[in-house]
Amino acid sequence: MNLIEFTGHFPDEESCEQYIKKYREKSGIRCKNCEKITRHYWFANGRFFECSSCRRRSSLKSGTVMENSKLPLRIWLLAMLFMSATKKGFSCLELQRQLGLSRYETTFRLMHRIRSAMGQRDELYILSDMIEYDECYMETVQENQILGQLKRGKGSQKQTAVAVAAESVPLEDLDSGQKTKRCGYFKMRVMDKVDCESVNAFIRANTGGDVVLFTDKNTAYSKIEEVVATHLAVPSGKESVNDTLKWVHKAISNLKRTLLGVYHMITYKYLQNYLNEFVYRLNRRYFGKGLFERLVIAGTYPYVQ
Ligand SMILES: [Zn+2]
């Protein structure tokens, strides 16, 4: 969807309400009282849902990424449109201008909610078959240094480790014999430290276990066979590393370029959200026009605050 189509589809708040209601009903509405997805009725006059089993009422925004937000639905949808329309993403200031919002902080929170919903959506997916794994380091600063007086120089910046995994399927062209690799889904997660325990926890949480895992040689991977079917480690520094870990290394260099291009400084607290947005887009690189609708699905899905 582009901006012209958007204004045609969503001329007012009511059209946005209908659209969001449709997607909420499609993905299932979770009743906070019954603590599960139940059948809900919509009361158009009062603009609320009612749980068919306990009669608890909830608003259209309740239980979604939009919960407790005073922003109009149209602003939320517009933000989703902008955030799904560009390849590299918007800076907060730019989105604030485009949405006509008066406060930077409101835009900042709106964007981070959406990024968090993107992450929750991708958490539903588990990597399978053959997987490349490595870490990279991103420079971050502490939040109080950004909100208050920013202290540059020694001690204010920190190298934060990020775990990166990619599904990677080797292919061989039957005619030419040429070998290539096709990549599938990606995962990225901030790590407090890189050791056996945290690497294994990441692999356990993000793969089906019955996988072939490719890494370089690192002592942090010495117990990795406990959580995967097969572990293949290539010696570091060799050209074979670049070939074996082709997609994770490509993703890492793209990540660094993208984040540095849009943000001049990243707070540790929000790094995971920036990773969510980057990976969300990367995983949906072939979706084209469907990206907006996908993001609405992510945004109307039961959201964990
Ligand atoms: Zn209920």
Tab-separated table of C-alpha atoms and ligand atoms in Angstrom:
chain	number	residue	atom	x	y	z
A	1	MET	CA	0.000	0.000	0.000
A	2	ASN	CA	1.259	3.473	-0.806
A	3	LEU	CA	0.231	6.833	0.610
A	4	ILE	CA	-2.356	7.520	-2.079
A	5	GLU	CA	-3.995	4.125	-1.580
A	6	PHE	CA	-3.854	4.690	2.169
A	7	THR	CA	-5.770	7.950	2.045
A	8	GLY	CA	-8.346	6.269	-0.209
A	9	HIS	CA	-8.775	3.285	2.114
A	10	PHE	CA	-8.623	5.191	5.376
A	11	PRO	CA	-10.220	8.617	4.996
A	12	ASP	CA	-11.302	8.733	8.654
A	13	GLU	CA	-11.119	7.098	12.072
A	14	GLU	CA	-14.126	4.884	11.372
A	15	SER	CA	-12.561	3.187	8.363
A	16	CYS	CA	-9.457	2.477	10.465
A	17	GLU	CA	-11.655	1.062	13.212
A	18	GLN	CA	-13.349	-1.347	10.792
A	19	TYR	CA	-10.025	-2.480	9.414
A	20	ILE	CA	-8.424	-3.106	12.804
A	21	LYS	CA	-11.548	-4.834	14.107
A	22	LYS	CA	-11.414	-7.212	11.139
A	23	TYR	CA	-7.809	-8.169	11.860
A	24	ARG	CA	-8.387	-8.537	15.589
A	25	GLU	CA	-11.245	-10.948	14.933
A	26	LYS	CA	-9.096	-12.832	12.452
A	27	SER	CA	-6.164	-13.367	14.815
A	28	GLY	CA	-8.369	-14.107	17.811
A	29	ILE	CA	-9.088	-11.892	20.814
A	30	ARG	CA	-7.519	-12.906	24.092
A	31	CYS	CA	-9.771	-12.297	27.102
A	32	LYS	CA	-7.776	-11.005	30.070
A	33	ASN	CA	-10.218	-12.550	32.504
A	34	CYS	CA	-10.441	-16.021	30.892
A	35	GLU	CA	-6.708	-15.763	30.068
A	36	LYS	CA	-7.198	-17.315	26.656
A	37	ILE	CA	-8.541	-16.570	23.194
A	38	THR	CA	-12.326	-16.646	23.382
A	39	ARG	CA	-15.239	-15.748	21.158
A	40	HIS	CA	-15.982	-12.015	21.318
A	41	TYR	CA	-18.936	-9.926	20.187
A	42	TRP	CA	-18.522	-6.421	18.859
A	43	PHE	CA	-20.809	-3.667	20.101
A	44	ALA	CA	-20.716	-0.990	17.468
A	45	ASN	CA	-22.493	1.650	19.545
A	46	GLY	CA	-20.122	1.451	22.467
A	47	ARG	CA	-17.150	0.473	20.306
A	48	PHE	CA	-16.055	-2.440	22.453
A	49	PHE	CA	-15.701	-6.216	22.367
A	50	GLU	CA	-17.394	-8.455	24.892
A	51	CYS	CA	-16.151	-11.923	25.825
A	52	SER	CA	-18.898	-14.465	25.132
A	53	SER	CA	-17.987	-16.591	28.125
A	54	CYS	CA	-17.361	-14.082	30.957
A	55	ARG	CA	-18.838	-10.864	29.484
A	56	ARG	CA	-15.687	-8.880	30.144
A	57	ARG	CA	-15.538	-5.833	27.930
A	58	SER	CA	-12.429	-4.593	26.182
A	59	SER	CA	-11.646	-1.769	23.841
A	60	LEU	CA	-10.449	-2.151	20.277
A	61	LYS	CA	-6.887	-1.272	21.312
A	62	SER	CA	-6.819	-3.408	24.451
A	63	GLY	CA	-4.460	-6.379	24.329
A	64	THR	CA	-2.730	-5.134	21.187
A	65	VAL	CA	0.351	-3.047	20.524
A	66	MET	CA	-1.943	0.019	20.756
A	67	GLU	CA	-3.114	-0.638	24.335
A	68	ASN	CA	-3.286	2.449	26.580
A	69	SER	CA	-2.409	4.736	23.704
A	70	LYS	CA	-4.405	7.922	23.213
A	71	LEU	CA	-3.257	8.274	19.626
A	72	PRO	CA	-5.927	7.922	16.932
A	73	LEU	CA	-6.030	4.595	15.073
A	74	ARG	CA	-5.245	6.459	11.884
A	75	ILE	CA	-1.934	7.623	13.338
A	76	TRP	CA	-1.086	4.044	14.298
A	77	LEU	CA	-1.895	2.766	10.826
A	78	LEU	CA	0.034	5.605	9.194
A	79	ALA	CA	3.040	4.829	11.396
A	80	MET	CA	2.809	1.179	10.339
A	81	LEU	CA	2.603	2.254	6.706
A	82	PHE	CA	5.705	4.431	6.966
A	83	MET	CA	7.631	1.849	8.949
A	84	SER	CA	6.843	-0.857	6.411
A	85	ALA	CA	7.279	1.290	3.306
A	86	THR	CA	10.984	2.030	3.411
A	87	LYS	CA	13.835	-0.386	3.176
A	88	LYS	CA	15.977	1.252	5.819
A	89	GLY	CA	13.393	2.671	8.171
A	90	PHE	CA	12.547	6.149	9.369
A	91	SER	CA	14.306	8.177	12.015
A	92	CYS	CA	12.073	9.251	14.878
A	93	LEU	CA	12.309	12.922	13.934
A	94	GLU	CA	11.335	12.183	10.355
A	95	LEU	CA	8.321	10.108	11.396
A	96	GLN	CA	7.262	12.797	13.863
A	97	ARG	CA	7.259	15.303	11.009
A	98	GLN	CA	5.375	12.995	8.647
A	99	LEU	CA	2.701	12.146	11.218
A	100	GLY	CA	2.374	15.743	12.361
A	101	LEU	CA	2.864	14.813	16.017
A	102	SER	CA	3.838	17.597	18.380
A	103	ARG	CA	5.939	15.517	20.757
A	104	TYR	CA	9.128	13.651	19.956
A	105	GLU	CA	8.638	11.318	22.974
A	106	THR	CA	5.199	10.212	21.716
A	107	THR	CA	6.670	9.283	18.340
A	108	PHE	CA	9.586	7.564	20.034
A	109	ARG	CA	7.293	5.375	22.145
A	110	LEU	CA	5.019	4.653	19.178
A	111	MET	CA	7.937	3.433	17.076
A	112	HIS	CA	9.374	1.284	19.835
A	113	ARG	CA	6.005	-0.335	20.487
A	114	ILE	CA	5.798	-1.266	16.810
A	115	ARG	CA	9.369	-2.594	16.841
A	116	SER	CA	8.558	-4.654	19.880
A	117	ALA	CA	5.477	-6.097	18.139
A	118	MET	CA	7.698	-6.952	15.163
A	119	GLY	CA	9.953	-8.900	17.524
A	120	GLN	CA	7.031	-10.715	19.119
A	121	ARG	CA	5.791	-11.689	15.677
A	122	ASP	CA	9.164	-13.134	14.677
A	123	GLU	CA	9.430	-15.033	17.952
A	124	LEU	CA	6.659	-17.288	16.668
A	125	TYR	CA	9.067	-18.597	14.055
A	126	ILE	CA	11.623	-21.302	14.828
A	127	LEU	CA	14.692	-21.842	12.626
A	128	SER	CA	15.089	-25.275	11.062
A	129	ASP	CA	17.370	-27.481	8.908
A	130	MET	CA	20.759	-25.862	8.385
A	131	ILE	CA	21.737	-22.787	10.329
A	132	GLU	CA	24.685	-20.398	10.348
A	133	TYR	CA	25.517	-18.774	13.676
A	134	ASP	CA	27.904	-16.023	14.793
A	135	GLU	CA	28.006	-12.904	16.979
A	136	CYS	CA	28.713	-9.278	16.223
A	137	TYR	CA	29.301	-6.260	18.449
A	138	MET	CA	27.349	-3.013	18.357
A	139	GLU	CA	28.349	0.185	20.072
A	140	THR	CA	25.706	1.330	22.538
A	141	VAL	CA	25.339	3.991	25.229
A	142	GLN	CA	23.355	3.968	28.458
A	143	GLU	CA	19.951	5.617	28.370
A	144	ASN	CA	20.552	8.285	31.012
A	145	GLN	CA	23.445	9.530	28.948
A	146	ILE	CA	21.076	10.273	26.097
A	147	LEU	CA	18.130	11.701	28.001
A	148	GLY	CA	20.328	13.736	30.298
A	149	GLN	CA	23.601	15.261	29.389
A	150	LEU	CA	25.337	13.037	26.955
A	151	LYS	CA	28.804	12.174	28.070
A	152	ARG	CA	31.050	11.286	25.231
A	153	GLY	CA	34.389	9.625	25.560
A	154	LYS	CA	35.797	6.945	27.766
A	155	GLY	CA	33.390	4.705	29.588
A	156	SER	CA	30.176	6.054	28.064
A	157	GLN	CA	30.143	3.612	25.160
A	158	LYS	CA	29.900	-0.093	25.424
A	159	GLN	CA	30.364	-2.915	22.924
A	160	THR	CA	27.222	-5.012	23.099
A	161	ALA	CA	27.199	-8.555	21.749
A	162	VAL	CA	24.450	-9.636	19.369
A	163	ALA	CA	23.741	-13.265	18.501
A	164	VAL	CA	22.979	-13.731	14.796
A	165	ALA	CA	21.545	-16.872	13.185
A	166	ALA	CA	20.366	-17.574	9.647
A	167	GLU	CA	18.759	-20.525	7.925
A	168	SER	CA	21.086	-21.445	5.108
A	169	VAL	CA	20.458	-24.171	2.576
A	170	PRO	CA	23.319	-25.266	0.302
A	171	LEU	CA	22.277	-25.692	-3.325
A	172	GLU	CA	24.115	-27.151	-6.251
A	173	ASP	CA	23.316	-26.331	-9.847
A	174	LEU	CA	23.004	-29.718	-11.561
A	175	ASP	CA	24.201	-28.421	-14.927
A	176	SER	CA	27.117	-26.232	-13.959
A	177	GLY	CA	27.982	-27.912	-10.656
A	178	GLN	CA	28.164	-24.429	-9.132
A	179	LYS	CA	27.481	-24.337	-5.405
A	180	THR	CA	25.410	-21.578	-3.832
A	181	LYS	CA	23.463	-21.101	-0.630
A	182	ARG	CA	19.934	-19.871	-0.204
A	183	CYS	CA	19.002	-18.156	3.019
A	184	GLY	CA	15.712	-18.283	4.879
A	185	TYR	CA	14.795	-16.693	8.185
A	186	PHE	CA	17.120	-14.706	10.430
A	187	LYS	CA	17.251	-14.125	14.187
A	188	MET	CA	19.181	-11.510	16.175
A	189	ARG	CA	19.290	-11.101	19.934
A	190	VAL	CA	21.213	-8.927	22.362
A	191	MET	CA	23.459	-11.016	24.623
A	192	ASP	CA	24.701	-9.903	28.019
A	193	LYS	CA	27.738	-12.085	27.586
A	194	VAL	CA	29.061	-14.609	25.102
A	195	ASP	CA	29.586	-17.915	26.893
A	196	CYS	CA	28.454	-21.533	26.532
A	197	GLU	CA	25.364	-20.976	28.625
A	198	SER	CA	24.008	-17.959	26.774
A	199	VAL	CA	24.869	-19.291	23.298
A	200	ASN	CA	23.145	-22.591	24.099
A	201	ALA	CA	20.129	-20.738	25.496
A	202	PHE	CA	19.839	-18.704	22.289
A	203	ILE	CA	20.115	-21.787	20.068
A	204	ARG	CA	17.623	-23.711	22.205
A	205	ALA	CA	15.076	-20.883	22.127
A	206	ASN	CA	15.340	-20.215	18.398
A	207	THR	CA	15.782	-23.579	16.687
A	208	GLY	CA	13.910	-26.852	16.576
A	209	GLY	CA	16.987	-28.651	17.971
A	210	ASP	CA	17.091	-31.144	15.128
A	211	VAL	CA	19.395	-28.913	13.079
A	212	VAL	CA	22.850	-28.733	11.538
A	213	LEU	CA	24.653	-25.719	12.974
A	214	PHE	CA	27.640	-24.002	11.341
A	215	THR	CA	29.894	-21.759	13.411
A	216	ASP	CA	33.519	-20.680	13.565
A	217	LYS	CA	35.752	-22.019	16.312
A	218	ASN	CA	35.141	-20.340	19.643
A	219	THR	CA	35.315	-21.686	23.177
A	220	ALA	CA	31.772	-20.388	23.768
A	221	TYR	CA	30.562	-23.075	21.334
A	222	SER	CA	32.215	-25.991	23.104
A	223	LYS	CA	28.952	-27.336	24.527
A	224	ILE	CA	26.759	-26.514	21.571
A	225	GLU	CA	26.286	-30.141	20.545
A	226	GLU	CA	24.089	-30.499	23.641
A	227	VAL	CA	21.388	-28.468	21.891
A	228	VAL	CA	21.721	-29.358	18.179
A	229	ALA	CA	21.851	-32.577	16.154
A	230	THR	CA	25.106	-31.728	14.358
A	231	HIS	CA	27.662	-28.990	14.966
A	232	LEU	CA	30.218	-28.124	12.300
A	233	ALA	CA	32.928	-25.633	13.275
A	234	VAL	CA	35.268	-24.127	10.696
A	235	PRO	CA	38.627	-22.725	11.822
A	236	SER	CA	38.540	-18.923	12.226
A	237	GLY	CA	40.366	-16.602	9.916
A	238	LYS	CA	40.146	-18.883	6.904
A	239	GLU	CA	38.375	-18.010	3.728
A	240	SER	CA	36.106	-20.961	4.423
A	241	VAL	CA	34.567	-19.000	7.313
A	242	ASN	CA	33.271	-16.391	4.905
A	243	ASP	CA	31.795	-19.085	2.760
A	244	THR	CA	30.327	-21.163	5.588
A	245	LEU	CA	28.961	-18.148	7.436
A	246	LYS	CA	28.095	-16.197	4.309
A	247	TRP	CA	24.583	-15.093	5.252
A	248	VAL	CA	25.170	-14.190	8.889
A	249	HIS	CA	28.169	-12.094	7.852
A	250	LYS	CA	26.161	-10.376	5.126
A	251	ALA	CA	23.362	-9.661	7.575
A	252	ILE	CA	25.821	-8.274	10.121
A	253	SER	CA	27.404	-5.847	7.675
A	254	ASN	CA	23.963	-4.749	6.452
A	255	LEU	CA	22.808	-4.281	10.019
A	256	LYS	CA	25.738	-2.049	10.873
A	257	ARG	CA	25.330	0.006	7.724
A	258	THR	CA	21.589	0.403	8.223
A	259	LEU	CA	21.679	1.332	11.909
A	260	LEU	CA	24.585	3.731	11.494
A	261	GLY	CA	22.835	5.321	8.533
A	262	VAL	CA	19.638	6.102	10.438
A	263	TYR	CA	20.682	6.562	14.070
A	264	HIS	CA	23.804	8.336	15.248
A	265	MET	CA	23.610	6.703	18.658
A	266	ILE	CA	21.896	3.610	20.007
A	267	THR	CA	20.939	3.094	23.613
A	268	TYR	CA	21.537	-0.320	25.110
A	269	LYS	CA	17.933	-0.468	26.292
A	270	TYR	CA	16.507	-0.120	22.785
A	271	LEU	CA	19.058	-2.087	20.779
A	272	GLN	CA	16.863	-5.211	20.770
A	273	ASN	CA	14.016	-3.188	19.278
A	274	TYR	CA	16.231	-1.883	16.474
A	275	LEU	CA	17.324	-5.454	15.822
A	276	ASN	CA	13.660	-6.518	15.773
A	277	GLU	CA	12.869	-3.980	13.093
A	278	PHE	CA	15.895	-4.865	10.996
A	279	VAL	CA	15.260	-8.627	11.186
A	280	TYR	CA	11.524	-8.205	10.645
A	281	ARG	CA	12.212	-6.428	7.373
A	282	LEU	CA	14.953	-8.843	6.387
A	283	ASN	CA	12.678	-11.837	6.946
A	284	ARG	CA	10.015	-10.261	4.774
A	285	ARG	CA	12.286	-9.041	2.010
A	286	TYR	CA	10.143	-10.653	-0.710
A	287	PHE	CA	6.753	-9.517	0.533
A	288	GLY	CA	6.682	-6.236	-1.395
A	289	LYS	CA	3.269	-4.631	-1.221
A	290	GLY	CA	1.973	-6.983	1.458
A	291	LEU	CA	4.267	-5.533	4.120
A	292	PHE	CA	1.764	-3.040	5.486
A	293	GLU	CA	-0.942	-5.651	5.927
A	294	ARG	CA	1.570	-7.975	7.618
A	295	LEU	CA	2.501	-5.262	10.048
A	296	VAL	CA	-1.158	-4.625	10.865
A	297	ILE	CA	-1.468	-8.354	11.619
A	298	ALA	CA	1.561	-8.123	13.924
A	299	GLY	CA	0.126	-5.006	15.570
A	300	THR	CA	-3.340	-6.420	16.197
A	301	TYR	CA	-2.061	-9.790	17.425
A	302	PRO	CA	-2.281	-10.364	21.216
A	303	TYR	CA	0.607	-8.252	22.493
A	304	VAL	CA	2.741	-8.899	25.579
A	305	GLN	CA	3.317	-5.595	27.419
B	1	ZN	ZN	-13.615	-13.909	29.182
